[in-house]
Short mmCIF file of C-alpha atoms in Angstrom, two decimals:
data_model
loop_
_atom_site.label_atom_id
_atom_site.label_comp_id
_atom_site.label_asym_id
_atom_site.label_seq_id
_atom_site.Cartn_x
_atom_site.Cartn_y
_atom_site.Cartn_z
CA SER A 24 236.08 165.55 18.14
CA GLY A 25 238.84 166.62 20.49
CA LYS A 26 236.40 166.83 23.39
CA GLU A 27 237.87 166.07 26.81
CA TYR A 28 235.59 164.55 29.41
CA ASP A 29 235.39 165.52 33.04
CA TYR A 30 238.51 164.40 34.87
CA ASP A 31 236.66 162.73 37.73
CA SER A 32 234.56 160.68 35.31
CA VAL A 33 237.59 159.51 33.33
CA HIS A 34 239.47 158.91 36.58
CA TYR A 35 236.94 156.24 37.57
CA SER A 36 236.41 154.68 34.14
CA ASP A 37 238.85 152.74 32.01
CA HIS A 38 236.38 152.91 29.12
CA LEU A 39 236.06 156.70 29.19
CA ALA A 40 239.82 157.03 29.44
CA VAL A 41 240.23 154.97 26.26
CA LEU A 42 237.53 157.03 24.56
CA GLN A 43 239.27 160.26 25.51
CA ALA A 44 242.59 158.96 24.17
CA TYR A 45 240.92 157.89 20.92
CA ASN A 46 239.10 161.22 20.48
CA LYS A 47 242.36 163.09 20.95
CA PHE A 48 244.10 160.79 18.46
CA ASN A 49 241.31 161.19 15.91
CA HIS A 50 241.31 164.97 16.30
CA ILE A 51 245.05 165.18 15.69
CA LEU A 52 244.77 162.80 12.74
CA GLU A 53 242.10 164.92 11.04
CA THR A 54 243.66 168.32 11.77
CA LYS A 55 247.43 167.67 11.65
CA GLY A 56 247.84 164.46 9.68
CA TYR A 57 249.20 160.96 10.12
CA ASN A 58 252.69 161.92 11.28
CA ALA A 59 251.38 164.07 14.13
CA ALA A 60 248.98 161.31 15.15
CA TYR A 61 251.82 158.80 15.20
CA ASP A 62 253.93 161.14 17.35
CA TYR A 63 250.99 161.44 19.77
CA CYS A 64 250.91 157.66 20.12
CA VAL A 65 254.64 157.49 20.76
CA GLN A 66 254.44 160.26 23.37
CA TYR A 67 251.71 158.52 25.37
CA TYR A 68 252.74 154.89 24.74
CA LEU A 69 249.67 154.12 22.65
CA SER A 70 249.41 151.69 19.75
CA TYR A 71 248.94 153.52 16.48
CA ASN A 72 247.71 150.38 14.71
CA VAL A 73 245.15 149.61 17.42
CA LEU A 74 243.75 153.15 17.32
CA MET A 75 243.49 152.99 13.53
CA ASP A 76 241.66 149.67 13.83
CA MET A 77 239.31 151.31 16.34
CA ARG A 78 238.69 154.10 13.83
CA ASP A 79 237.79 151.64 11.06
CA LEU A 80 235.60 149.60 13.41
CA ARG A 81 233.84 152.75 14.59
CA ASP A 82 233.04 153.76 11.00
CA ASN A 83 231.75 150.28 10.19
CA TYR A 84 229.63 150.22 13.31
CA ARG A 85 228.22 153.67 12.52
CA ASP A 86 227.27 152.56 9.00
CA HIS A 87 225.57 149.50 10.47
CA LEU A 88 223.57 151.65 12.90
CA ILE A 89 222.49 153.93 10.06
CA ARG A 90 221.29 150.98 7.98
CA ALA A 91 219.49 149.52 11.01
CA GLY A 92 217.73 152.83 11.62
CA PHE A 93 219.32 153.73 14.94
CA ILE A 94 220.86 156.93 13.56
CA ALA A 95 218.87 159.39 11.46
CA VAL A 96 220.17 160.10 7.96
CA ASN A 97 219.78 163.65 6.72
CA ASN A 98 217.89 164.09 3.49
CA ASP A 99 220.17 166.74 2.00
CA ASP A 100 222.76 165.67 -0.54
CA GLY A 101 225.48 167.99 0.72
CA PRO A 102 229.04 166.78 1.26
CA HIS A 103 228.63 166.91 5.05
CA SER A 104 225.45 164.85 5.29
CA LYS A 105 227.32 161.85 6.70
CA MET A 106 229.47 164.05 8.93
CA ASP A 107 226.27 165.32 10.57
CA ASN A 108 225.62 161.77 11.75
CA ILE A 109 229.16 161.57 13.08
CA GLU A 110 228.55 164.71 15.12
CA ILE A 111 225.40 163.15 16.59
CA MET A 112 227.52 160.40 18.12
CA ASP A 113 230.48 162.52 19.18
CA SER A 114 228.97 165.87 20.17
CA ARG A 115 228.28 167.17 23.65
CA LYS A 116 224.70 165.90 23.35
CA LEU A 117 226.05 162.46 24.13
CA GLU A 118 226.50 162.83 27.86
CA ILE A 119 228.73 160.59 29.94
CA ASN A 120 225.71 159.02 31.61
CA ARG A 121 224.43 157.85 28.23
CA ILE A 122 227.75 156.16 27.55
CA LEU A 123 227.61 154.49 30.96
CA CYS A 124 224.06 153.30 30.22
CA ALA A 125 225.24 151.65 27.01
CA LEU A 126 228.21 150.08 28.80
CA CYS A 127 226.05 148.76 31.62
CA ALA A 128 223.51 147.30 29.20
CA GLY A 129 226.26 145.63 27.19
CA LEU A 130 228.35 144.31 30.09
CA THR A 131 225.55 143.14 32.41
CA PRO A 132 225.70 140.89 34.45
CA ASN A 133 229.35 141.87 35.04
CA ILE A 134 228.56 144.15 37.97
CA LEU A 135 230.53 144.80 41.15
CA ARG A 136 229.58 146.61 44.32
CA LEU A 137 232.05 148.44 46.52
CA GLY A 138 231.03 148.99 50.10
CA LEU A 139 231.35 148.27 53.78
CA PHE A 140 230.39 144.65 54.46
CA ASP A 141 230.66 142.09 57.20
CA LYS A 142 233.90 140.22 56.95
CA ASP A 143 232.29 137.01 55.62
CA SER A 144 229.60 138.63 53.45
CA ASN A 145 229.43 138.13 49.69
CA GLY A 146 227.20 141.17 49.21
CA SER A 147 223.99 139.19 48.78
CA LYS A 148 221.47 138.08 51.40
CA ARG A 149 220.00 135.45 49.09
CA GLY A 150 220.57 131.87 49.97
CA LYS A 151 220.05 132.49 53.68
CA VAL A 152 219.31 129.36 55.65
CA LYS A 153 215.59 129.02 56.37
CA GLY A 154 214.73 129.62 60.01
CA GLN A 155 218.06 131.23 60.80
CA LYS A 156 217.68 134.13 63.22
CA ARG A 157 218.78 137.52 62.00
CA THR A 158 221.42 139.16 64.14
CA PHE A 159 221.84 142.88 64.61
CA THR A 160 225.22 142.62 66.31
CA LYS A 161 227.65 145.04 64.76
CA GLY A 162 230.60 142.96 63.67
CA GLU A 163 233.81 144.01 61.97
CA LYS A 164 233.21 145.93 58.74
CA ILE A 165 235.65 145.86 55.87
CA ILE A 166 235.77 147.59 52.51
CA LYS A 167 235.65 145.16 49.62
CA LEU A 168 234.34 144.48 46.15
CA VAL A 169 231.60 141.88 45.81
CA ASP A 170 229.76 140.39 42.84
CA GLY A 171 227.19 138.24 44.62
CA SER A 172 229.23 135.07 44.14
CA ALA A 173 231.20 132.98 46.59
CA MET A 174 234.50 133.74 44.87
CA GLY A 175 237.51 134.92 46.79
CA SER A 176 238.97 138.38 47.19
CA ILE A 177 238.15 140.65 44.22
CA SER A 178 240.36 143.53 43.18
CA PHE A 179 240.94 145.77 40.20
CA HIS A 180 243.77 144.67 37.92
CA PRO A 181 246.91 146.85 38.21
CA SER A 182 246.36 148.00 34.61
CA SER A 183 243.07 149.66 35.62
CA LEU A 184 242.86 153.33 36.53
CA LEU A 185 240.78 152.25 39.52
CA TYR A 186 243.56 150.10 41.00
CA ASN A 187 245.34 152.92 42.83
CA GLN A 188 242.05 154.46 43.98
CA TYR A 189 240.93 151.18 45.49
CA ASN A 190 244.24 150.57 47.26
CA GLN A 191 244.19 154.12 48.65
CA LEU A 192 240.70 153.48 49.96
CA LEU A 193 241.85 150.32 51.71
CA GLU A 194 244.83 152.11 53.18
CA ASN A 195 242.65 154.91 54.56
CA LYS A 196 240.27 152.37 56.11
CA ASN A 197 243.14 150.49 57.74
CA ASN A 198 244.37 153.78 59.18
CA ASN A 199 240.86 154.54 60.51
CA GLN A 200 240.53 157.58 58.21
CA ILE A 201 237.06 156.65 56.93
CA GLU A 202 234.62 157.50 59.67
CA SER A 203 232.03 159.93 58.29
CA ILE A 204 228.48 158.89 57.47
CA GLU A 205 228.73 160.69 54.13
CA THR A 206 231.72 158.62 53.06
CA THR A 207 230.03 155.40 54.16
CA GLN A 208 226.88 156.18 52.20
CA ARG A 209 228.92 157.03 49.11
CA LEU A 210 230.69 153.68 49.35
CA ARG A 211 227.44 151.80 49.62
CA ASN A 212 226.23 153.32 46.35
CA ALA A 213 229.39 152.56 44.38
CA TYR A 214 228.75 150.14 41.54
CA PHE A 215 231.16 149.12 38.81
CA ILE A 216 230.86 147.28 35.52
CA TYR A 217 233.73 145.29 34.08
CA TYR A 218 234.61 143.44 30.90
CA GLN A 219 236.51 140.42 32.18
CA LYS A 220 237.81 138.78 35.33
CA THR A 221 240.49 136.19 35.96
CA ALA A 222 241.06 133.98 39.00
CA SER A 223 244.32 132.80 40.53
CA ASP A 224 245.40 130.86 43.62
CA GLY A 225 242.60 128.38 43.11
CA GLY A 226 239.95 131.07 42.89
CA GLN A 227 241.05 132.82 46.11
CA SER A 228 242.18 135.94 44.24
CA VAL A 229 240.21 137.56 41.40
CA ASN A 230 241.21 140.51 39.22
CA VAL A 231 238.77 142.44 37.04
CA PHE A 232 239.73 144.25 33.82
CA ASP A 233 238.34 147.28 31.99
CA CYS A 234 236.10 148.77 34.68
CA SER A 235 233.88 151.84 35.01
CA LYS A 236 232.04 153.29 37.96
CA VAL A 237 228.33 153.66 37.17
CA PRO A 238 225.54 155.50 39.03
CA HIS A 239 223.12 153.27 40.93
CA MET A 240 220.22 154.47 38.73
CA VAL A 241 222.09 153.24 35.64
CA VAL A 242 222.36 149.83 37.31
CA ALA A 243 218.65 149.90 38.17
CA LEU A 244 217.70 150.67 34.57
CA PHE A 245 220.17 148.51 32.66
CA GLY A 246 221.54 146.01 35.17
CA GLY A 247 218.88 143.35 34.61
CA ASP A 248 215.25 142.58 35.39
CA LEU A 249 213.71 144.29 38.41
CA LYS A 250 211.92 142.16 41.00
CA LEU A 251 210.22 143.53 44.11
CA ASN A 252 210.72 141.77 47.42
CA ARG A 253 207.78 140.51 49.49
CA ARG A 254 207.53 143.72 51.49
CA ARG A 255 207.60 145.65 48.19
CA ASN A 256 210.06 148.21 49.51
CA LYS A 257 213.19 146.89 47.83
CA VAL A 258 214.10 145.48 44.45
CA TYR A 259 216.55 142.92 43.18
CA VAL A 260 218.32 143.99 40.00
CA GLY A 261 219.38 140.99 38.01
CA ALA A 262 220.64 138.08 40.07
CA TRP A 263 221.88 139.70 43.29
CA VAL A 264 222.01 143.52 43.39
CA LYS A 265 219.54 144.82 45.98
CA MET A 266 218.35 148.42 46.22
CA THR A 267 215.92 150.23 48.48
CA ILE A 268 213.23 151.79 46.33
CA SER A 269 209.53 152.56 46.57
CA GLU A 270 207.04 150.31 44.83
CA LEU A 271 205.87 153.17 42.60
CA HIS A 272 209.37 153.96 41.40
CA ALA A 273 210.09 150.27 40.82
CA VAL A 274 206.98 149.96 38.65
CA LEU A 275 207.93 153.06 36.65
CA LEU A 276 211.46 151.75 36.08
CA LYS A 277 210.06 148.42 34.88
CA LYS A 278 207.80 150.31 32.47
CA LEU A 279 210.83 152.19 31.12
CA GLN A 280 212.72 148.93 30.65
CA ALA A 281 209.75 147.47 28.77
CA GLU A 282 209.51 150.58 26.57
CA VAL A 283 213.19 150.34 25.65
CA GLU A 284 212.75 146.68 24.73
CA ARG A 285 209.64 147.46 22.69
CA LEU A 286 211.37 150.28 20.83
CA PHE A 287 214.29 148.02 19.95
CA ARG A 288 211.90 145.45 18.53
CA VAL A 289 210.06 148.05 16.50
CA LYS A 290 213.29 149.43 15.03
CA VAL A 291 214.67 145.99 14.18
CA GLU A 292 211.41 144.70 12.71
CA LYS A 293 210.64 148.08 11.05
CA ASP A 294 206.94 147.87 11.86
CA ARG A 295 206.48 151.63 12.19
CA LYS A 296 207.40 154.70 10.16
CA GLU A 297 210.93 155.91 10.82
CA CYS A 298 209.76 159.40 11.76
CA ASP A 299 207.49 157.97 14.49
CA VAL A 300 210.24 155.73 15.83
CA PHE A 301 212.79 158.56 16.03
CA ALA A 302 210.28 160.77 17.81
CA GLN A 303 209.72 158.03 20.41
CA GLN A 304 213.47 157.56 20.69
CA ARG A 305 214.00 161.26 21.38
CA ARG A 306 211.29 161.34 24.03
CA LEU A 307 212.69 158.25 25.73
CA THR A 308 216.19 159.73 25.68
CA GLU A 309 214.90 162.92 27.27
CA VAL A 310 213.27 160.90 30.05
CA PHE A 311 216.53 159.07 30.76
CA ASP A 312 218.48 162.34 30.78
CA ILE A 313 216.12 163.76 33.42
CA ILE A 314 216.32 160.63 35.59
CA LEU A 315 220.11 160.45 35.41
CA GLN A 316 220.77 164.13 36.16
#
């Protein structure tokens, strides 16, 4: 489509960066031909064969979604009837937040949190020893990535676009340049999804590959089951992510999760008329767009 996404969004997402590179490649291929597309790959050190494989896979996946009823097929017999479906997937209607929702749903439970933590914290308060007194002493705070496990130091792989950003953040913290409340709050709400991680040095060092920063509401909706704590003022998302949220909002989010699951079942089992299902899908998408604004 040739569409370029917002720089800041691509800057914090390996997935969106790949998508932008592919869209540019596909646009050149369709408008200028194979030779120009090959020159584009050479100029930016991209694999022409891999991008062509992505193109074929994308077409196959689109056809599968059409057959499964997840993309509406126009009734007209014009030559651009299939292209209309392509535009549905690639047009500006598909906002970045929707892409991040799909990524989070597909990559869960591969979630990281970036924030200011106690030096020995793993980002989760679960597993606390029964009867242990809670301390409010302000100890040393460090910036780090956590995934709720007891694994060692986690970092972005050098191939990730986030690698330099993370190292710059650490450097600023070491130089006492991060002091504002606004910056601290922003760090506490930074969640990332990733595709794969590898451990070295006996598990003391962990690198994560193919990462994207996702809004906390995306994590709440697609990061796993929601469970209220005993005081009913916070929720656990999945196995370890904890968020402060009102009981009412938690219940509404759980209802939305249930509606998404129900709609998937209806579409797969084809128990309802397609027109009814697509109307429900549009309404649900509109709700998500409002929440994620």
